[in-house]
mmCIF file with all atom_site columns, C-alpha atoms in Angstrom:
data_model
loop_
_atom_site.group_PDB
_atom_site.id
_atom_site.type_symbol
_atom_site.label_atom_id
_atom_site.label_alt_id
_atom_site.label_comp_id
_atom_site.label_asym_id
_atom_site.label_entity_id
_atom_site.label_seq_id
_atom_site.pdbx_PDB_ins_code
_atom_site.Cartn_x
_atom_site.Cartn_y
_atom_site.Cartn_z
_atom_site.occupancy
_atom_site.B_iso_or_equiv
_atom_site.pdbx_formal_charge
_atom_site.auth_seq_id
_atom_site.auth_comp_id
_atom_site.auth_asym_id
_atom_site.auth_atom_id
_atom_site.pdbx_PDB_model_num
ATOM 1   C CA . MET A 1 1   ? 0.000   0.000  0.000   1.00 95.00 ? 1202 MET A CA 1
ATOM 2   C CA . PHE A 1 2   ? 1.117   3.559  -0.720  1.00 97.00 ? 1203 PHE A CA 1
ATOM 3   C CA . ILE A 1 3   ? 0.629   6.229  1.922   1.00 98.00 ? 1204 ILE A CA 1
ATOM 4   C CA . PHE A 1 4   ? 1.126   9.854  0.885   1.00 98.00 ? 1205 PHE A CA 1
ATOM 5   C CA . ASP A 1 5   ? 1.560   12.889 3.034   1.00 96.00 ? 1206 ASP A CA 1
ATOM 6   C CA . CYS A 1 6   ? -0.542  15.753 1.676   1.00 95.00 ? 1207 CYS A CA 1
ATOM 7   C CA . ASN A 1 7   ? 1.228   19.076 2.286   1.00 91.00 ? 1208 ASN A CA 1
ATOM 8   C CA . GLY A 1 8   ? 4.467   19.387 0.358   1.00 91.00 ? 1209 GLY A CA 1
ATOM 9   C CA . VAL A 1 9   ? 4.035   15.993 -1.309  1.00 96.00 ? 1210 VAL A CA 1
ATOM 10  C CA . LEU A 1 10  ? 0.719   15.878 -3.177  1.00 97.00 ? 1211 LEU A CA 1
ATOM 11  C CA . VAL A 1 11  ? 0.170   19.634 -3.105  1.00 96.00 ? 1212 VAL A CA 1
ATOM 12  C CA . ASP A 1 12  ? 2.757   22.411 -3.054  1.00 92.00 ? 1213 ASP A CA 1
ATOM 13  C CA . SER A 1 13  ? 1.373   24.014 0.082   1.00 89.00 ? 1214 SER A CA 1
ATOM 14  C CA . GLU A 1 14  ? 4.154   24.296 2.631   1.00 82.00 ? 1215 GLU A CA 1
ATOM 15  C CA . SER A 1 15  ? 5.265   27.807 1.663   1.00 87.00 ? 1216 SER A CA 1
ATOM 16  C CA . ILE A 1 16  ? 1.663   29.019 1.766   1.00 91.00 ? 1217 ILE A CA 1
ATOM 17  C CA . VAL A 1 17  ? 0.937   27.409 5.132   1.00 90.00 ? 1218 VAL A CA 1
ATOM 18  C CA . ALA A 1 18  ? 4.159   28.673 6.728   1.00 91.00 ? 1219 ALA A CA 1
ATOM 19  C CA . GLY A 1 19  ? 3.508   32.181 5.418   1.00 93.00 ? 1220 GLY A CA 1
ATOM 20  C CA . VAL A 1 20  ? -0.010  32.277 6.846   1.00 94.00 ? 1221 VAL A CA 1
ATOM 21  C CA . ALA A 1 21  ? 1.154   30.895 10.208  1.00 95.00 ? 1222 ALA A CA 1
ATOM 22  C CA . ALA A 1 22  ? 3.939   33.476 10.466  1.00 96.00 ? 1223 ALA A CA 1
ATOM 23  C CA . GLN A 1 23  ? 1.574   36.297 9.523   1.00 96.00 ? 1224 GLN A CA 1
ATOM 24  C CA . GLU A 1 24  ? -1.115  35.317 12.026  1.00 96.00 ? 1225 GLU A CA 1
ATOM 25  C CA . LEU A 1 25  ? 1.365   34.606 14.832  1.00 96.00 ? 1226 LEU A CA 1
ATOM 26  C CA . THR A 1 26  ? 3.036   37.975 14.299  1.00 96.00 ? 1227 THR A CA 1
ATOM 27  C CA . ARG A 1 27  ? -0.354  39.671 14.271  1.00 94.00 ? 1228 ARG A CA 1
ATOM 28  C CA . ALA A 1 28  ? -1.083  38.027 17.638  1.00 94.00 ? 1229 ALA A CA 1
ATOM 29  C CA . GLY A 1 29  ? 2.168   39.349 19.088  1.00 94.00 ? 1230 GLY A CA 1
ATOM 30  C CA . PHE A 1 30  ? 4.413   36.337 18.483  1.00 94.00 ? 1231 PHE A CA 1
ATOM 31  C CA . ALA A 1 31  ? 6.867   37.617 15.879  1.00 92.00 ? 1232 ALA A CA 1
ATOM 32  C CA . VAL A 1 32  ? 8.157   34.733 13.758  1.00 92.00 ? 1233 VAL A CA 1
ATOM 33  C CA . SER A 1 33  ? 9.246   34.260 10.151  1.00 94.00 ? 1234 SER A CA 1
ATOM 34  C CA . PRO A 1 34  ? 7.934   31.722 7.631   1.00 93.00 ? 1235 PRO A CA 1
ATOM 35  C CA . GLU A 1 35  ? 11.410  30.173 7.606   1.00 90.00 ? 1236 GLU A CA 1
ATOM 36  C CA . ILE A 1 36  ? 11.276  29.499 11.332  1.00 92.00 ? 1237 ILE A CA 1
ATOM 37  C CA . VAL A 1 37  ? 7.802   27.983 11.019  1.00 92.00 ? 1238 VAL A CA 1
ATOM 38  C CA . SER A 1 38  ? 9.041   25.674 8.267   1.00 87.00 ? 1239 SER A CA 1
ATOM 39  C CA . ARG A 1 39  ? 12.222  24.720 10.099  1.00 86.00 ? 1240 ARG A CA 1
ATOM 40  C CA . PHE A 1 40  ? 10.605  23.722 13.362  1.00 89.00 ? 1241 PHE A CA 1
ATOM 41  C CA . PHE A 1 41  ? 7.059   22.728 12.488  1.00 90.00 ? 1242 PHE A CA 1
ATOM 42  C CA . ALA A 1 42  ? 7.006   21.193 8.993   1.00 84.00 ? 1243 ALA A CA 1
ATOM 43  C CA . GLY A 1 43  ? 4.977   17.996 9.054   1.00 82.00 ? 1244 GLY A CA 1
ATOM 44  C CA . ARG A 1 44  ? 3.577   18.675 12.535  1.00 88.00 ? 1245 ARG A CA 1
ATOM 45  C CA . ARG A 1 45  ? -0.040  19.086 13.613  1.00 90.00 ? 1246 ARG A CA 1
ATOM 46  C CA . PRO A 1 46  ? -1.197  22.715 13.958  1.00 91.00 ? 1247 PRO A CA 1
ATOM 47  C CA . ALA A 1 47  ? -2.246  22.015 17.554  1.00 91.00 ? 1248 ALA A CA 1
ATOM 48  C CA . ASP A 1 48  ? 1.223   20.702 18.407  1.00 92.00 ? 1249 ASP A CA 1
ATOM 49  C CA . MET A 1 49  ? 2.847   23.750 16.816  1.00 94.00 ? 1250 MET A CA 1
ATOM 50  C CA . LEU A 1 50  ? 0.721   26.135 18.888  1.00 95.00 ? 1251 LEU A CA 1
ATOM 51  C CA . ALA A 1 51  ? 1.356   24.179 22.102  1.00 95.00 ? 1252 ALA A CA 1
ATOM 52  C CA . ASP A 1 52  ? 5.114   24.264 21.485  1.00 95.00 ? 1253 ASP A CA 1
ATOM 53  C CA . ILE A 1 53  ? 5.045   28.014 20.820  1.00 95.00 ? 1254 ILE A CA 1
ATOM 54  C CA . GLU A 1 54  ? 3.178   28.653 24.054  1.00 96.00 ? 1255 GLU A CA 1
ATOM 55  C CA . ALA A 1 55  ? 5.606   26.436 25.982  1.00 96.00 ? 1256 ALA A CA 1
ATOM 56  C CA . ALA A 1 56  ? 8.682   28.093 24.447  1.00 93.00 ? 1257 ALA A CA 1
ATOM 57  C CA . THR A 1 57  ? 7.473   31.653 25.019  1.00 94.00 ? 1258 THR A CA 1
ATOM 58  C CA . LYS A 1 58  ? 5.647   30.967 28.318  1.00 95.00 ? 1259 LYS A CA 1
ATOM 59  C CA . ARG A 1 59  ? 2.747   32.992 26.918  1.00 95.00 ? 1260 ARG A CA 1
ATOM 60  C CA . LYS A 1 60  ? -0.758  32.073 25.886  1.00 96.00 ? 1261 LYS A CA 1
ATOM 61  C CA . LEU A 1 61  ? -2.063  32.618 22.386  1.00 96.00 ? 1262 LEU A CA 1
ATOM 62  C CA . PRO A 1 62  ? -5.468  34.307 22.054  1.00 95.00 ? 1263 PRO A CA 1
ATOM 63  C CA . PRO A 1 63  ? -8.327  31.889 22.903  1.00 94.00 ? 1264 PRO A CA 1
ATOM 64  C CA . ASN A 1 64  ? -9.639  31.808 19.328  1.00 94.00 ? 1265 ASN A CA 1
ATOM 65  C CA . PHE A 1 65  ? -6.243  31.702 17.628  1.00 96.00 ? 1266 PHE A CA 1
ATOM 66  C CA . ALA A 1 66  ? -6.496  28.127 16.349  1.00 95.00 ? 1267 ALA A CA 1
ATOM 67  C CA . SER A 1 67  ? -9.739  28.854 14.512  1.00 95.00 ? 1268 SER A CA 1
ATOM 68  C CA . VAL A 1 68  ? -8.430  32.164 13.152  1.00 96.00 ? 1269 VAL A CA 1
ATOM 69  C CA . LEU A 1 69  ? -5.324  30.426 11.810  1.00 95.00 ? 1270 LEU A CA 1
ATOM 70  C CA . ALA A 1 70  ? -7.367  27.574 10.307  1.00 93.00 ? 1271 ALA A CA 1
ATOM 71  C CA . GLY A 1 71  ? -9.695  29.991 8.524   1.00 94.00 ? 1272 GLY A CA 1
ATOM 72  C CA . ALA A 1 72  ? -6.876  32.117 7.138   1.00 95.00 ? 1273 ALA A CA 1
ATOM 73  C CA . THR A 1 73  ? -5.045  29.003 5.936   1.00 92.00 ? 1274 THR A CA 1
ATOM 74  C CA . LEU A 1 74  ? -8.096  27.632 4.128   1.00 92.00 ? 1275 LEU A CA 1
ATOM 75  C CA . ARG A 1 75  ? -8.684  30.959 2.369   1.00 93.00 ? 1276 ARG A CA 1
ATOM 76  C CA . ARG A 1 76  ? -5.113  31.134 1.077   1.00 92.00 ? 1277 ARG A CA 1
ATOM 77  C CA . LEU A 1 77  ? -5.090  27.510 -0.031  1.00 92.00 ? 1278 LEU A CA 1
ATOM 78  C CA . ARG A 1 78  ? -8.383  27.921 -1.874  1.00 90.00 ? 1279 ARG A CA 1
ATOM 79  C CA . ALA A 1 79  ? -6.963  30.897 -3.768  1.00 91.00 ? 1280 ALA A CA 1
ATOM 80  C CA . GLU A 1 80  ? -3.379  29.811 -4.448  1.00 92.00 ? 1281 GLU A CA 1
ATOM 81  C CA . LEU A 1 81  ? -2.851  26.073 -4.077  1.00 94.00 ? 1282 LEU A CA 1
ATOM 82  C CA . ARG A 1 82  ? -1.468  23.955 -6.928  1.00 95.00 ? 1283 ARG A CA 1
ATOM 83  C CA . ALA A 1 83  ? -0.759  20.247 -7.230  1.00 96.00 ? 1284 ALA A CA 1
ATOM 84  C CA . THR A 1 84  ? 2.852   19.170 -7.019  1.00 96.00 ? 1285 THR A CA 1
ATOM 85  C CA . ALA A 1 85  ? 4.459   18.907 -10.459 1.00 95.00 ? 1286 ALA A CA 1
ATOM 86  C CA . HIS A 1 86  ? 3.964   15.501 -12.123 1.00 96.00 ? 1287 HIS A CA 1
ATOM 87  C CA . VAL A 1 87  ? 2.105   14.021 -9.145  1.00 97.00 ? 1288 VAL A CA 1
ATOM 88  C CA . GLU A 1 88  ? -0.789  12.851 -11.347 1.00 95.00 ? 1289 GLU A CA 1
ATOM 89  C CA . HIS A 1 89  ? 1.759   10.952 -13.442 1.00 93.00 ? 1290 HIS A CA 1
ATOM 90  C CA . ALA A 1 90  ? 3.027   9.171  -10.330 1.00 95.00 ? 1291 ALA A CA 1
ATOM 91  C CA . LEU A 1 91  ? -0.434  8.372  -8.998  1.00 96.00 ? 1292 LEU A CA 1
ATOM 92  C CA . THR A 1 92  ? -1.591  7.031  -12.341 1.00 94.00 ? 1293 THR A CA 1
ATOM 93  C CA . TRP A 1 93  ? 1.341   4.646  -12.719 1.00 92.00 ? 1294 TRP A CA 1
ATOM 94  C CA . LEU A 1 94  ? 1.641   3.369  -9.151  1.00 92.00 ? 1295 LEU A CA 1
ATOM 95  C CA . ARG A 1 95  ? -0.407  0.185  -8.876  1.00 88.00 ? 1296 ARG A CA 1
ATOM 96  C CA . GLY A 1 96  ? -1.990  -0.777 -5.573  1.00 89.00 ? 1297 GLY A CA 1
ATOM 97  C CA . PRO A 1 97  ? -4.123  0.813  -2.846  1.00 94.00 ? 1298 PRO A CA 1
ATOM 98  C CA . LYS A 1 98  ? -3.361  4.424  -1.978  1.00 97.00 ? 1299 LYS A CA 1
ATOM 99  C CA . CYS A 1 99  ? -4.336  6.688  0.884   1.00 98.00 ? 1300 CYS A CA 1
ATOM 100 C CA . VAL A 1 100 ? -3.385  10.028 2.447   1.00 98.00 ? 1301 VAL A CA 1
ATOM 101 C CA . ALA A 1 101 ? -2.097  10.439 6.002   1.00 98.00 ? 1302 ALA A CA 1
ATOM 102 C CA . SER A 1 102 ? -1.631  14.072 6.966   1.00 94.00 ? 1303 SER A CA 1
ATOM 103 C CA . SER A 1 103 ? -1.037  16.225 10.016  1.00 93.00 ? 1304 SER A CA 1
ATOM 104 C CA . SER A 1 104 ? -3.678  18.576 8.619   1.00 91.00 ? 1305 SER A CA 1
ATOM 105 C CA . PRO A 1 105 ? -7.302  18.489 9.786   1.00 91.00 ? 1306 PRO A CA 1
ATOM 106 C CA . LEU A 1 106 ? -9.595  16.569 7.467   1.00 94.00 ? 1307 LEU A CA 1
ATOM 107 C CA . ASP A 1 107 ? -11.343 19.668 6.095   1.00 91.00 ? 1308 ASP A CA 1
ATOM 108 C CA . ARG A 1 108 ? -8.039  21.212 5.005   1.00 89.00 ? 1309 ARG A CA 1
ATOM 109 C CA . MET A 1 109 ? -6.848  17.954 3.485   1.00 94.00 ? 1310 MET A CA 1
ATOM 110 C CA . ARG A 1 110 ? -10.079 17.498 1.530   1.00 95.00 ? 1311 ARG A CA 1
ATOM 111 C CA . LEU A 1 111 ? -10.073 21.098 0.277   1.00 92.00 ? 1312 LEU A CA 1
ATOM 112 C CA . SER A 1 112 ? -6.464  20.723 -0.862  1.00 94.00 ? 1313 SER A CA 1
ATOM 113 C CA . LEU A 1 113 ? -7.149  17.534 -2.800  1.00 96.00 ? 1314 LEU A CA 1
ATOM 114 C CA . GLU A 1 114 ? -10.461 18.699 -4.261  1.00 95.00 ? 1315 GLU A CA 1
ATOM 115 C CA . SER A 1 115 ? -9.099  22.041 -5.468  1.00 93.00 ? 1316 SER A CA 1
ATOM 116 C CA . THR A 1 116 ? -6.149  20.350 -7.209  1.00 96.00 ? 1317 THR A CA 1
ATOM 117 C CA . GLY A 1 117 ? -8.126  17.489 -8.773  1.00 96.00 ? 1318 GLY A CA 1
ATOM 118 C CA . LEU A 1 118 ? -6.342  14.777 -6.767  1.00 97.00 ? 1319 LEU A CA 1
ATOM 119 C CA . LEU A 1 119 ? -9.156  13.588 -4.529  1.00 97.00 ? 1320 LEU A CA 1
ATOM 120 C CA . ARG A 1 120 ? -10.226 10.965 -7.077  1.00 96.00 ? 1321 ARG A CA 1
ATOM 121 C CA . PHE A 1 121 ? -7.064  8.987  -6.451  1.00 96.00 ? 1322 PHE A CA 1
ATOM 122 C CA . PHE A 1 122 ? -7.746  8.557  -2.719  1.00 97.00 ? 1323 PHE A CA 1
ATOM 123 C CA . ASP A 1 123 ? -11.338 9.178  -1.669  1.00 93.00 ? 1324 ASP A CA 1
ATOM 124 C CA . PRO A 1 124 ? -12.505 7.983  0.856   1.00 95.00 ? 1325 PRO A CA 1
ATOM 125 C CA . TYR A 1 125 ? -9.145  6.940  2.288   1.00 97.00 ? 1326 TYR A CA 1
ATOM 126 C CA . LEU A 1 126 ? -8.084  10.175 3.986   1.00 98.00 ? 1327 LEU A CA 1
ATOM 127 C CA . PHE A 1 127 ? -6.581  10.028 7.483   1.00 98.00 ? 1328 PHE A CA 1
ATOM 128 C CA . SER A 1 128 ? -5.758  12.933 9.796   1.00 96.00 ? 1329 SER A CA 1
ATOM 129 C CA . ALA A 1 129 ? -3.390  13.026 12.749  1.00 94.00 ? 1330 ALA A CA 1
ATOM 130 C CA . SER A 1 130 ? -6.183  14.838 14.576  1.00 91.00 ? 1331 SER A CA 1
ATOM 131 C CA . ASP A 1 131 ? -7.677  11.361 15.124  1.00 93.00 ? 1332 ASP A CA 1
ATOM 132 C CA . VAL A 1 132 ? -4.725  9.833  17.000  1.00 96.00 ? 1333 VAL A CA 1
ATOM 133 C CA . PRO A 1 133 ? -3.176  10.579 20.413  1.00 95.00 ? 1334 PRO A CA 1
ATOM 134 C CA . ARG A 1 134 ? 0.211   11.717 19.120  1.00 95.00 ? 1335 ARG A CA 1
ATOM 135 C CA . GLY A 1 135 ? 1.134   13.463 15.873  1.00 94.00 ? 1336 GLY A CA 1
ATOM 136 C CA . LYS A 1 136 ? 4.240   12.942 13.756  1.00 94.00 ? 1337 LYS A CA 1
ATOM 137 C CA . PRO A 1 137 ? 7.084   12.113 14.506  1.00 95.00 ? 1338 PRO A CA 1
ATOM 138 C CA . ALA A 1 138 ? 5.263   9.519  16.619  1.00 97.00 ? 1339 ALA A CA 1
ATOM 139 C CA . PRO A 1 139 ? 4.117   6.497  14.550  1.00 98.00 ? 1340 PRO A CA 1
ATOM 140 C CA . ASP A 1 140 ? 0.494   6.648  15.732  1.00 98.00 ? 1341 ASP A CA 1
ATOM 141 C CA . LEU A 1 141 ? -1.034  7.974  12.509  1.00 98.00 ? 1342 LEU A CA 1
ATOM 142 C CA . PHE A 1 142 ? 0.684   5.454  10.243  1.00 98.00 ? 1343 PHE A CA 1
ATOM 143 C CA . LEU A 1 143 ? -0.158  2.521  12.505  1.00 98.00 ? 1344 LEU A CA 1
ATOM 144 C CA . HIS A 1 144 ? -3.763  3.745  12.587  1.00 98.00 ? 1345 HIS A CA 1
ATOM 145 C CA . VAL A 1 145 ? -3.841  3.845  8.779   1.00 98.00 ? 1346 VAL A CA 1
ATOM 146 C CA . ALA A 1 146 ? -2.411  0.326  8.452   1.00 98.00 ? 1347 ALA A CA 1
ATOM 147 C CA . ALA A 1 147 ? -4.998  -1.034 10.893  1.00 97.00 ? 1348 ALA A CA 1
ATOM 148 C CA . LYS A 1 148 ? -7.890  0.722  9.137   1.00 97.00 ? 1349 LYS A CA 1
ATOM 149 C CA . MET A 1 149 ? -6.714  -0.454 5.700   1.00 97.00 ? 1350 MET A CA 1
ATOM 150 C CA . HIS A 1 150 ? -6.004  -4.007 6.954   1.00 97.00 ? 1351 HIS A CA 1
ATOM 151 C CA . VAL A 1 151 ? -2.414  -3.905 5.722   1.00 97.00 ? 1352 VAL A CA 1
ATOM 152 C CA . GLU A 1 152 ? 0.742   -4.888 7.587   1.00 97.00 ? 1353 GLU A CA 1
ATOM 153 C CA . PRO A 1 153 ? 3.047   -1.912 8.279   1.00 98.00 ? 1354 PRO A CA 1
ATOM 154 C CA . ALA A 1 154 ? 5.941   -3.726 6.580   1.00 96.00 ? 1355 ALA A CA 1
ATOM 155 C CA . ASP A 1 155 ? 3.915   -3.739 3.351   1.00 96.00 ? 1356 ASP A CA 1
ATOM 156 C CA . CYS A 1 156 ? 3.490   0.053  3.294   1.00 97.00 ? 1357 CYS A CA 1
ATOM 157 C CA . VAL A 1 157 ? 5.531   2.610  1.333   1.00 97.00 ? 1358 VAL A CA 1
ATOM 158 C CA . VAL A 1 158 ? 5.231   6.159  2.687   1.00 98.00 ? 1359 VAL A CA 1
ATOM 159 C CA . VAL A 1 159 ? 6.058   9.312  0.716   1.00 98.00 ? 1360 VAL A CA 1
ATOM 160 C CA . GLU A 1 160 ? 6.980   12.211 3.008   1.00 97.00 ? 1361 GLU A CA 1
ATOM 161 C CA . ASP A 1 161 ? 8.692   15.590 2.714   1.00 94.00 ? 1362 ASP A CA 1
ATOM 162 C CA . SER A 1 162 ? 9.460   16.313 6.379   1.00 93.00 ? 1363 SER A CA 1
ATOM 163 C CA . PRO A 1 163 ? 11.867  14.745 8.859   1.00 95.00 ? 1364 PRO A CA 1
ATOM 164 C CA . ALA A 1 164 ? 8.972   14.357 11.296  1.00 94.00 ? 1365 ALA A CA 1
ATOM 165 C CA . GLY A 1 165 ? 6.942   12.421 8.735   1.00 96.00 ? 1366 GLY A CA 1
ATOM 166 C CA . VAL A 1 166 ? 9.829   10.192 7.659   1.00 98.00 ? 1367 VAL A CA 1
ATOM 167 C CA . ALA A 1 167 ? 10.689  9.473  11.303  1.00 97.00 ? 1368 ALA A CA 1
ATOM 168 C CA . ALA A 1 168 ? 7.061   8.537  11.994  1.00 97.00 ? 1369 ALA A CA 1
ATOM 169 C CA . ALA A 1 169 ? 6.940   6.131  9.040   1.00 98.00 ? 1370 ALA A CA 1
ATOM 170 C CA . HIS A 1 170 ? 10.270  4.591  10.018  1.00 98.00 ? 1371 HIS A CA 1
ATOM 171 C CA . ALA A 1 171 ? 9.101   4.130  13.618  1.00 98.00 ? 1372 ALA A CA 1
ATOM 172 C CA . ALA A 1 172 ? 5.953   2.419  12.312  1.00 98.00 ? 1373 ALA A CA 1
ATOM 173 C CA . GLY A 1 173 ? 8.064   -0.172 10.483  1.00 98.00 ? 1374 GLY A CA 1
ATOM 174 C CA . MET A 1 174 ? 7.207   1.137  7.024   1.00 98.00 ? 1375 MET A CA 1
ATOM 175 C CA . SER A 1 175 ? 9.423   2.066  4.048   1.00 97.00 ? 1376 SER A CA 1
ATOM 176 C CA . PRO A 1 176 ? 9.711   5.871  3.856   1.00 98.00 ? 1377 PRO A CA 1
ATOM 177 C CA . ILE A 1 177 ? 10.660  7.654  0.646   1.00 98.00 ? 1378 ILE A CA 1
ATOM 178 C CA . GLY A 1 178 ? 11.645  11.304 1.004   1.00 97.00 ? 1379 GLY A CA 1
ATOM 179 C CA . PHE A 1 179 ? 10.412  13.907 -1.481  1.00 97.00 ? 1380 PHE A CA 1
ATOM 180 C CA . ILE A 1 180 ? 12.318  17.153 -1.987  1.00 96.00 ? 1381 ILE A CA 1
ATOM 181 C CA . GLY A 1 181 ? 10.638  18.560 -5.092  1.00 92.00 ? 1382 GLY A CA 1
ATOM 182 C CA . GLY A 1 182 ? 8.399   21.152 -3.432  1.00 86.00 ? 1383 GLY A CA 1
ATOM 183 C CA . SER A 1 183 ? 8.945   24.897 -3.599  1.00 81.00 ? 1384 SER A CA 1
ATOM 184 C CA . HIS A 1 184 ? 9.777   24.949 0.123   1.00 81.00 ? 1385 HIS A CA 1
ATOM 185 C CA . THR A 1 185 ? 12.744  22.578 -0.208  1.00 83.00 ? 1386 THR A CA 1
ATOM 186 C CA . ASN A 1 186 ? 16.063  23.747 1.205   1.00 85.00 ? 1387 ASN A CA 1
ATOM 187 C CA . PRO A 1 187 ? 19.576  22.463 0.377   1.00 89.00 ? 1388 PRO A CA 1
ATOM 188 C CA . THR A 1 188 ? 19.813  20.325 3.524   1.00 92.00 ? 1389 THR A CA 1
ATOM 189 C CA . LEU A 1 189 ? 16.374  18.689 3.402   1.00 93.00 ? 1390 LEU A CA 1
ATOM 190 C CA . GLY A 1 190 ? 17.480  15.563 1.537   1.00 95.00 ? 1391 GLY A CA 1
ATOM 191 C CA . ALA A 1 191 ? 20.153  14.830 4.125   1.00 97.00 ? 1392 ALA A CA 1
ATOM 192 C CA . GLN A 1 192 ? 17.671  15.463 6.927   1.00 96.00 ? 1393 GLN A CA 1
ATOM 193 C CA . LEU A 1 193 ? 15.192  12.996 5.424   1.00 97.00 ? 1394 LEU A CA 1
ATOM 194 C CA . THR A 1 194 ? 17.897  10.376 5.013   1.00 97.00 ? 1395 THR A CA 1
ATOM 195 C CA . ALA A 1 195 ? 18.992  10.860 8.621   1.00 98.00 ? 1396 ALA A CA 1
ATOM 196 C CA . ALA A 1 196 ? 15.376  10.456 9.746   1.00 97.00 ? 1397 ALA A CA 1
ATOM 197 C CA . GLY A 1 197 ? 15.172  7.060  8.033   1.00 97.00 ? 1398 GLY A CA 1
ATOM 198 C CA . ALA A 1 198 ? 14.259  7.594  4.377   1.00 97.00 ? 1399 ALA A CA 1
ATOM 199 C CA . ARG A 1 199 ? 15.154  4.573  2.231   1.00 97.00 ? 1400 ARG A CA 1
ATOM 200 C CA . ALA A 1 200 ? 15.538  6.851  -0.795  1.00 97.00 ? 1401 ALA A CA 1
ATOM 201 C CA . VAL A 1 201 ? 15.000  10.510 -1.717  1.00 97.00 ? 1402 VAL A CA 1
ATOM 202 C CA . VAL A 1 202 ? 13.406  11.736 -4.959  1.00 97.00 ? 1403 VAL A CA 1
ATOM 203 C CA . THR A 1 203 ? 13.338  15.212 -6.445  1.00 96.00 ? 1404 THR A CA 1
ATOM 204 C CA . ASP A 1 204 ? 10.758  14.538 -9.179  1.00 96.00 ? 1405 ASP A CA 1
ATOM 205 C CA . MET A 1 205 ? 7.485   12.622 -8.888  1.00 96.00 ? 1406 MET A CA 1
ATOM 206 C CA . ARG A 1 206 ? 8.171   10.972 -12.246 1.00 95.00 ? 1407 ARG A CA 1
ATOM 207 C CA . ALA A 1 207 ? 10.962  9.023  -10.523 1.00 96.00 ? 1408 ALA A CA 1
ATOM 208 C CA . LEU A 1 208 ? 8.712   7.668  -7.775  1.00 96.00 ? 1409 LEU A CA 1
ATOM 209 C CA . LYS A 1 209 ? 7.662   4.424  -9.442  1.00 93.00 ? 1410 LYS A CA 1
ATOM 210 C CA . SER A 1 210 ? 11.220  3.384  -10.367 1.00 94.00 ? 1411 SER A CA 1
ATOM 211 C CA . THR A 1 211 ? 12.349  4.256  -6.841  1.00 95.00 ? 1412 THR A CA 1
ATOM 212 C CA . VAL A 1 212 ? 9.630   2.054  -5.326  1.00 94.00 ? 1413 VAL A CA 1
ATOM 213 C CA . VAL A 1 213 ? 10.657  -0.802 -7.610  1.00 92.00 ? 1414 VAL A CA 1
ATOM 214 C CA . ALA A 1 214 ? 14.297  -0.357 -6.635  1.00 92.00 ? 1415 ALA A CA 1
ATOM 215 C CA . ILE A 1 215 ? 13.690  -0.536 -2.889  1.00 89.00 ? 1416 ILE A CA 1
ATOM 216 C CA . ARG A 1 216 ? 10.713  -2.894 -2.727  1.00 78.00 ? 1417 ARG A CA 1
ATOM 217 C CA . GLY A 1 217 ? 10.615  -4.818 -5.986  1.00 69.00 ? 1418 GLY A CA 1
ATOM 218 C CA . PHE A 1 218 ? 7.044   -3.880 -6.927  1.00 58.00 ? 1419 PHE A CA 1
#
């Protein structure tokens, strides 16, 4: 089975999401740059990001901040989001069951896939880390997906763009493949994904099928 992260893998959203988070945090009195958001919180649940910020600053965010951030993020994604280059090619040629496992809430995941025309490859198999006790880098989400899909973790290939996501897949006993073809990629990301446990790293979705064959034989 193939498990895809959504943000930064299927859709080129990470720069948008980090920009919105930085803007809204700064507006609330927590000055931070998009680069800092990306560096420390890529692949993480929004709730975990906000909890970490409060713990680090020893200050509370406004009571309605989570909903304000979610609304602003959805508006920007609806207006600007695009599918990752060549991802339809990869999804068309990969044979076998496919699903999405994302740190995003389900409504954001569904909007992202609907607006980019990718939902048809996965619906109804969309899984959010909001439904498990611990988000990435813990393995909870991926183990939850394997149980729901009735597939052994060892039979799952996971495509992830963040160290947290790769580490979660590795901890779940799956085969992680790192993807560094998004607009948010930095020069060290490939090495970070490898260090987190990626079996291989690809820069172009057209290389995904041959990479899967090379590491798994199918």
